[in-house]
Amino acid sequence: MAAPSQPQQATYDAIVIGAGIQGSFAAYHLAQRHRATLLLEQFILPHSRGSSHGQSRITRSAYPRVLYARMMPDSFRLWQRLEAEAGTSLYRRTGLVALGPAGHPELEGCRRSLGADHVLDATVLAQRFPGLRLHAGEVAMWDGTGGVLFADRALRAVQDVFRRHGGTLRDGEKVLRIEPGAVLTVTTTAGVYRAPRLIIAAGAWTGALVAPLGLRLPLQPLRIDVCYWREKELGSSGAGRTGPCFMALGLSQAPHGVYGLPALEYPGLVKVCYHHGSPTDPEERDRVPPGTPRPDVAILSSFISSYLPGLEPQPAVVETCLYTNTPDEDFILDRHPKFSNIIIGAGFSGHGFKLAPVVGKLLCELSLGEEPSHSTAPFAITRFPGVLQAAL
């Protein structure tokens, strides 16, 4: 899919910058609406430089925030539609255990989204998942819809269906310049493209793309340690190949939360990660000097010893990924305050993959001037003061 070397010039109904999961779904929905759509990606596909690579992500109905809980049924439905269109399985239902201190606000939010009959006491949890420990004063709840999304496979599927509907995907083309107007002009390293609408969903690179358009978005890229932990004995952790996903909320020793997935990617290795990381420049993420402290791994080691004693307390594999966080960890899904035909999707803060089908639909609807199918008011750019700067 690498772009040819000769300069390209073309006009489309819509251009989407960023072929991660959010941008790819936005392009997919536009193509489904019979809009001639160009999807641009700066790196050669597939790549592991952003936030959408890897084999697995958690999906669930349990959500501390009502606005996301309300979007999840639509998201499940759209994932199923993509599975049918692509003719491939993208989801494995494993169930999900949410645990933490009784009465903690985030856990209470999950309980409200699931219902009181989903609460598990320590005895029931120990019977069903003997490798997962609860401590005094903690509760757990069961989300039977929870499971694993096959991330790499999902990204390929949505891009394949996009192209099948007539979409154009050009990778290896870095955007150099965006010129606003009734018809926008996007100049890349390989061509010049025009369209009356533009969606920017460039992950950790979004801030740099919108700065020349007079926006200073409060986006903080974080380098995340993605850790895999070996079972001491096969099946001893209770989180092996057939185990559930889990998330731990409100723990004093892990204030940003811990999440885990069964051993699907590497046999015998359970994926357990801290839902936070270290500030980074996305261009420098993979250039971490040897011996750099990894405080998040230390937090996880302590968590493993305390809650998952069937796992070795030191990670067997450590990979990296990017989050792009907003200050409130809610998404940005909005029109540019000055250029209404530029739509921005950003700041997915490490919990956007499961919602990508809905996010893509909302970005598509905003770009077409339609009433969004879910309220986008909580995702407005203007909730952050001082974002509109003088354009360069």
PDB file of N, CA and C in Angstrom, residues 239-291:
ATOM      1  N   ALA A 239      -6.249 -16.473  35.214  1.00  0.00           N
ATOM      2  CA  ALA A 239      -6.382 -15.485  34.124  1.00  0.00           C
ATOM      3  C   ALA A 239      -5.685 -16.018  32.879  1.00  0.00           C
ATOM      4  N   GLY A 240      -5.678 -17.321  32.750  1.00  0.00           N
ATOM      5  CA  GLY A 240      -5.047 -17.936  31.578  1.00  0.00           C
ATOM      6  C   GLY A 240      -5.872 -17.745  30.331  1.00  0.00           C
ATOM      7  N   ARG A 241      -5.730 -18.660  29.400  1.00  0.00           N
ATOM      8  CA  ARG A 241      -6.346 -18.490  28.087  1.00  0.00           C
ATOM      9  C   ARG A 241      -7.875 -18.374  28.173  1.00  0.00           C
ATOM     10  N   THR A 242      -8.478 -19.082  29.150  1.00  0.00           N
ATOM     11  CA  THR A 242      -9.933 -19.051  29.259  1.00  0.00           C
ATOM     12  C   THR A 242     -10.416 -18.126  30.372  1.00  0.00           C
ATOM     13  N   GLY A 243      -9.493 -17.429  31.036  1.00  0.00           N
ATOM     14  CA  GLY A 243      -9.880 -16.561  32.136  1.00  0.00           C
ATOM     15  C   GLY A 243     -10.563 -15.291  31.655  1.00  0.00           C
ATOM     16  N   PRO A 244     -11.092 -14.496  32.594  1.00  0.00           N
ATOM     17  CA  PRO A 244     -11.767 -13.253  32.222  1.00  0.00           C
ATOM     18  C   PRO A 244     -10.779 -12.098  32.058  1.00  0.00           C
ATOM     19  N   CYS A 245     -11.257 -11.035  31.445  1.00  0.00           N
ATOM     20  CA  CYS A 245     -10.570  -9.750  31.571  1.00  0.00           C
ATOM     21  C   CYS A 245     -10.878  -9.198  32.966  1.00  0.00           C
ATOM     22  N   PHE A 246     -10.088  -8.224  33.395  1.00  0.00           N
ATOM     23  CA  PHE A 246     -10.403  -7.585  34.671  1.00  0.00           C
ATOM     24  C   PHE A 246      -9.915  -6.149  34.645  1.00  0.00           C
ATOM     25  N   MET A 247     -10.473  -5.356  35.548  1.00  0.00           N
ATOM     26  CA  MET A 247      -9.932  -4.018  35.810  1.00  0.00           C
ATOM     27  C   MET A 247     -10.082  -3.724  37.288  1.00  0.00           C
ATOM     28  N   ALA A 248      -9.045  -3.109  37.849  1.00  0.00           N
ATOM     29  CA  ALA A 248      -9.011  -2.734  39.260  1.00  0.00           C
ATOM     30  C   ALA A 248      -9.055  -1.221  39.351  1.00  0.00           C
ATOM     31  N   LEU A 249     -10.054  -0.701  40.052  1.00  0.00           N
ATOM     32  CA  LEU A 249     -10.282   0.740  40.136  1.00  0.00           C
ATOM     33  C   LEU A 249     -10.180   1.196  41.586  1.00  0.00           C
ATOM     34  N   GLY A 250      -9.655   2.397  41.782  1.00  0.00           N
ATOM     35  CA  GLY A 250      -9.691   3.018  43.102  1.00  0.00           C
ATOM     36  C   GLY A 250      -8.692   2.478  44.098  1.00  0.00           C
ATOM     37  N   LEU A 251      -7.676   1.734  43.643  1.00  0.00           N
ATOM     38  CA  LEU A 251      -6.671   1.217  44.572  1.00  0.00           C
ATOM     39  C   LEU A 251      -5.665   2.319  44.902  1.00  0.00           C
ATOM     40  N   SER A 252      -5.341   2.481  46.173  1.00  0.00           N
ATOM     41  CA  SER A 252      -4.431   3.557  46.568  1.00  0.00           C
ATOM     42  C   SER A 252      -3.041   3.360  45.965  1.00  0.00           C
ATOM     43  N   GLN A 253      -2.609   2.094  45.795  1.00  0.00           N
ATOM     44  CA  GLN A 253      -1.272   1.846  45.257  1.00  0.00           C
ATOM     45  C   GLN A 253      -1.231   1.947  43.729  1.00  0.00           C
ATOM     46  N   ALA A 254      -2.409   2.030  43.079  1.00  0.00           N
ATOM     47  CA  ALA A 254      -2.474   2.139  41.613  1.00  0.00           C
ATOM     48  C   ALA A 254      -3.621   3.088  41.264  1.00  0.00           C
ATOM     49  N   PRO A 255      -3.442   4.390  41.530  1.00  0.00           N
ATOM     50  CA  PRO A 255      -4.565   5.340  41.437  1.00  0.00           C
ATOM     51  C   PRO A 255      -5.154   5.483  40.041  1.00  0.00           C
ATOM     52  N   HIS A 256      -4.402   5.154  39.005  1.00  0.00           N
ATOM     53  CA  HIS A 256      -4.946   5.287  37.649  1.00  0.00           C
ATOM     54  C   HIS A 256      -5.639   4.019  37.164  1.00  0.00           C
ATOM     55  N   GLY A 257      -5.588   2.962  37.944  1.00  0.00           N
ATOM     56  CA  GLY A 257      -6.255   1.729  37.566  1.00  0.00           C
ATOM     57  C   GLY A 257      -5.315   0.744  36.894  1.00  0.00           C
ATOM     58  N   VAL A 258      -5.644  -0.537  37.037  1.00  0.00           N
ATOM     59  CA  VAL A 258      -4.901  -1.635  36.419  1.00  0.00           C
ATOM     60  C   VAL A 258      -5.902  -2.456  35.621  1.00  0.00           C
ATOM     61  N   TYR A 259      -5.478  -2.961  34.468  1.00  0.00           N
ATOM     62  CA  TYR A 259      -6.375  -3.823  33.698  1.00  0.00           C
ATOM     63  C   TYR A 259      -5.600  -5.040  33.204  1.00  0.00           C
ATOM     64  N   GLY A 260      -6.334  -6.113  32.921  1.00  0.00           N
ATOM     65  CA  GLY A 260      -5.689  -7.338  32.485  1.00  0.00           C
ATOM     66  C   GLY A 260      -6.537  -8.103  31.489  1.00  0.00           C
ATOM     67  N   LEU A 261      -5.858  -8.870  30.631  1.00  0.00           N
ATOM     68  CA  LEU A 261      -6.503  -9.699  29.620  1.00  0.00           C
ATOM     69  C   LEU A 261      -5.911 -11.102  29.688  1.00  0.00           C
ATOM     70  N   PRO A 262      -6.698 -12.110  29.326  1.00  0.00           N
ATOM     71  CA  PRO A 262      -6.182 -13.484  29.367  1.00  0.00           C
ATOM     72  C   PRO A 262      -5.053 -13.717  28.378  1.00  0.00           C
ATOM     73  N   ALA A 263      -4.420 -14.884  28.524  1.00  0.00           N
ATOM     74  CA  ALA A 263      -3.206 -15.205  27.748  1.00  0.00           C
ATOM     75  C   ALA A 263      -3.568 -15.609  26.323  1.00  0.00           C
ATOM     76  N   LEU A 264      -3.893 -14.617  25.510  1.00  0.00           N
ATOM     77  CA  LEU A 264      -4.270 -14.869  24.114  1.00  0.00           C
ATOM     78  C   LEU A 264      -3.145 -14.536  23.141  1.00  0.00           C
ATOM     79  N   GLU A 265      -2.308 -13.562  23.482  1.00  0.00           N
ATOM     80  CA  GLU A 265      -1.282 -13.102  22.545  1.00  0.00           C
ATOM     81  C   GLU A 265      -0.044 -13.981  22.596  1.00  0.00           C
ATOM     82  N   TYR A 266       0.482 -14.171  23.798  1.00  0.00           N
ATOM     83  CA  TYR A 266       1.646 -15.039  24.002  1.00  0.00           C
ATOM     84  C   TYR A 266       1.201 -16.186  24.905  1.00  0.00           C
ATOM     85  N   PRO A 267       1.323 -17.434  24.464  1.00  0.00           N
ATOM     86  CA  PRO A 267       0.865 -18.557  25.292  1.00  0.00           C
ATOM     87  C   PRO A 267       1.497 -18.529  26.680  1.00  0.00           C
ATOM     88  N   GLY A 268       0.646 -18.636  27.701  1.00  0.00           N
ATOM     89  CA  GLY A 268       1.129 -18.672  29.074  1.00  0.00           C
ATOM     90  C   GLY A 268       1.488 -17.330  29.662  1.00  0.00           C
ATOM     91  N   LEU A 269       1.300 -16.241  28.882  1.00  0.00           N
ATOM     92  CA  LEU A 269       1.612 -14.895  29.377  1.00  0.00           C
ATOM     93  C   LEU A 269       0.332 -14.071  29.454  1.00  0.00           C
ATOM     94  N   VAL A 270       0.036 -13.578  30.645  1.00  0.00           N
ATOM     95  CA  VAL A 270      -1.162 -12.784  30.882  1.00  0.00           C
ATOM     96  C   VAL A 270      -0.796 -11.307  30.757  1.00  0.00           C
ATOM     97  N   LYS A 271      -1.628 -10.555  30.042  1.00  0.00           N
ATOM     98  CA  LYS A 271      -1.382  -9.127  29.818  1.00  0.00           C
ATOM     99  C   LYS A 271      -1.990  -8.334  30.973  1.00  0.00           C
ATOM    100  N   VAL A 272      -1.137  -7.660  31.743  1.00  0.00           N
ATOM    101  CA  VAL A 272      -1.589  -6.807  32.847  1.00  0.00           C
ATOM    102  C   VAL A 272      -0.850  -5.478  32.731  1.00  0.00           C
ATOM    103  N   CYS A 273      -1.598  -4.378  32.682  1.00  0.00           N
ATOM    104  CA  CYS A 273      -1.005  -3.060  32.416  1.00  0.00           C
ATOM    105  C   CYS A 273      -1.552  -2.023  33.391  1.00  0.00           C
ATOM    106  N   TYR A 274      -0.734  -0.996  33.618  1.00  0.00           N
ATOM    107  CA  TYR A 274      -1.157   0.173  34.391  1.00  0.00           C
ATOM    108  C   TYR A 274      -1.766   1.175  33.422  1.00  0.00           C
ATOM    109  N   HIS A 275      -2.904   1.757  33.829  1.00  0.00           N
ATOM    110  CA  HIS A 275      -3.647   2.648  32.926  1.00  0.00           C
ATOM    111  C   HIS A 275      -3.070   4.074  32.972  1.00  0.00           C
ATOM    112  N   HIS A 276      -1.769   4.149  32.842  1.00  0.00           N
ATOM    113  CA  HIS A 276      -1.091   5.453  32.867  1.00  0.00           C
ATOM    114  C   HIS A 276       0.333   5.235  32.367  1.00  0.00           C
ATOM    115  N   GLY A 277       1.060   6.321  32.129  1.00  0.00           N
ATOM    116  CA  GLY A 277       2.421   6.186  31.629  1.00  0.00           C
ATOM    117  C   GLY A 277       3.222   7.452  31.819  1.00  0.00           C
ATOM    118  N   SER A 278       4.304   7.539  31.051  1.00  0.00           N
ATOM    119  CA  SER A 278       5.237   8.663  31.176  1.00  0.00           C
ATOM    120  C   SER A 278       5.063   9.622  30.009  1.00  0.00           C
ATOM    121  N   PRO A 279       5.029  10.937  30.267  1.00  0.00           N
ATOM    122  CA  PRO A 279       4.935  11.898  29.168  1.00  0.00           C
ATOM    123  C   PRO A 279       6.047  11.674  28.146  1.00  0.00           C
ATOM    124  N   THR A 280       5.678  11.792  26.862  1.00  0.00           N
ATOM    125  CA  THR A 280       6.649  11.516  25.805  1.00  0.00           C
ATOM    126  C   THR A 280       6.342  12.351  24.574  1.00  0.00           C
ATOM    127  N   ASP A 281       7.347  12.528  23.750  1.00  0.00           N
ATOM    128  CA  ASP A 281       7.183  13.060  22.399  1.00  0.00           C
ATOM    129  C   ASP A 281       6.956  11.850  21.498  1.00  0.00           C
ATOM    130  N   PRO A 282       5.857  11.810  20.726  1.00  0.00           N
ATOM    131  CA  PRO A 282       5.601  10.614  19.914  1.00  0.00           C
ATOM    132  C   PRO A 282       6.722  10.284  18.939  1.00  0.00           C
ATOM    133  N   GLU A 283       7.503  11.285  18.554  1.00  0.00           N
ATOM    134  CA  GLU A 283       8.628  11.023  17.651  1.00  0.00           C
ATOM    135  C   GLU A 283       9.795  10.358  18.383  1.00  0.00           C
ATOM    136  N   GLU A 284       9.802  10.448  19.716  1.00  0.00           N
ATOM    137  CA  GLU A 284      10.935   9.934  20.497  1.00  0.00           C
ATOM    138  C   GLU A 284      10.564   8.718  21.344  1.00  0.00           C
ATOM    139  N   ARG A 285       9.349   8.233  21.206  1.00  0.00           N
ATOM    140  CA  ARG A 285       8.857   7.204  22.111  1.00  0.00           C
ATOM    141  C   ARG A 285       9.758   5.972  22.194  1.00  0.00           C
ATOM    142  N   ASP A 286      10.288   5.543  21.061  1.00  0.00           N
ATOM    143  CA  ASP A 286      11.081   4.305  21.025  1.00  0.00           C
ATOM    144  C   ASP A 286      12.559   4.536  21.298  1.00  0.00           C
ATOM    145  N   ARG A 287      12.923   5.775  21.672  1.00  0.00           N
ATOM    146  CA  ARG A 287      14.330   6.083  21.922  1.00  0.00           C
ATOM    147  C   ARG A 287      14.587   6.281  23.410  1.00  0.00           C
ATOM    148  N   VAL A 288      14.062   5.379  24.218  1.00  0.00           N
ATOM    149  CA  VAL A 288      14.229   5.473  25.667  1.00  0.00           C
ATOM    150  C   VAL A 288      15.593   4.893  26.035  1.00  0.00           C
ATOM    151  N   PRO A 289      16.454   5.669  26.706  1.00  0.00           N
ATOM    152  CA  PRO A 289      17.789   5.163  27.060  1.00  0.00           C
ATOM    153  C   PRO A 289      17.701   3.919  27.935  1.00  0.00           C
ATOM    154  N   PRO A 290      18.606   2.954  27.734  1.00  0.00           N
ATOM    155  CA  PRO A 290      18.643   1.772  28.607  1.00  0.00           C
ATOM    156  C   PRO A 290      18.819   2.193  30.065  1.00  0.00           C
ATOM    157  N   GLY A 291      18.169   1.469  30.940  1.00  0.00           N
ATOM    158  CA  GLY A 291      18.272   1.780  32.367  1.00  0.00           C
ATOM    159  C   GLY A 291      17.313   2.851  32.845  1.00  0.00           C
TER     160      GLY A 291
END
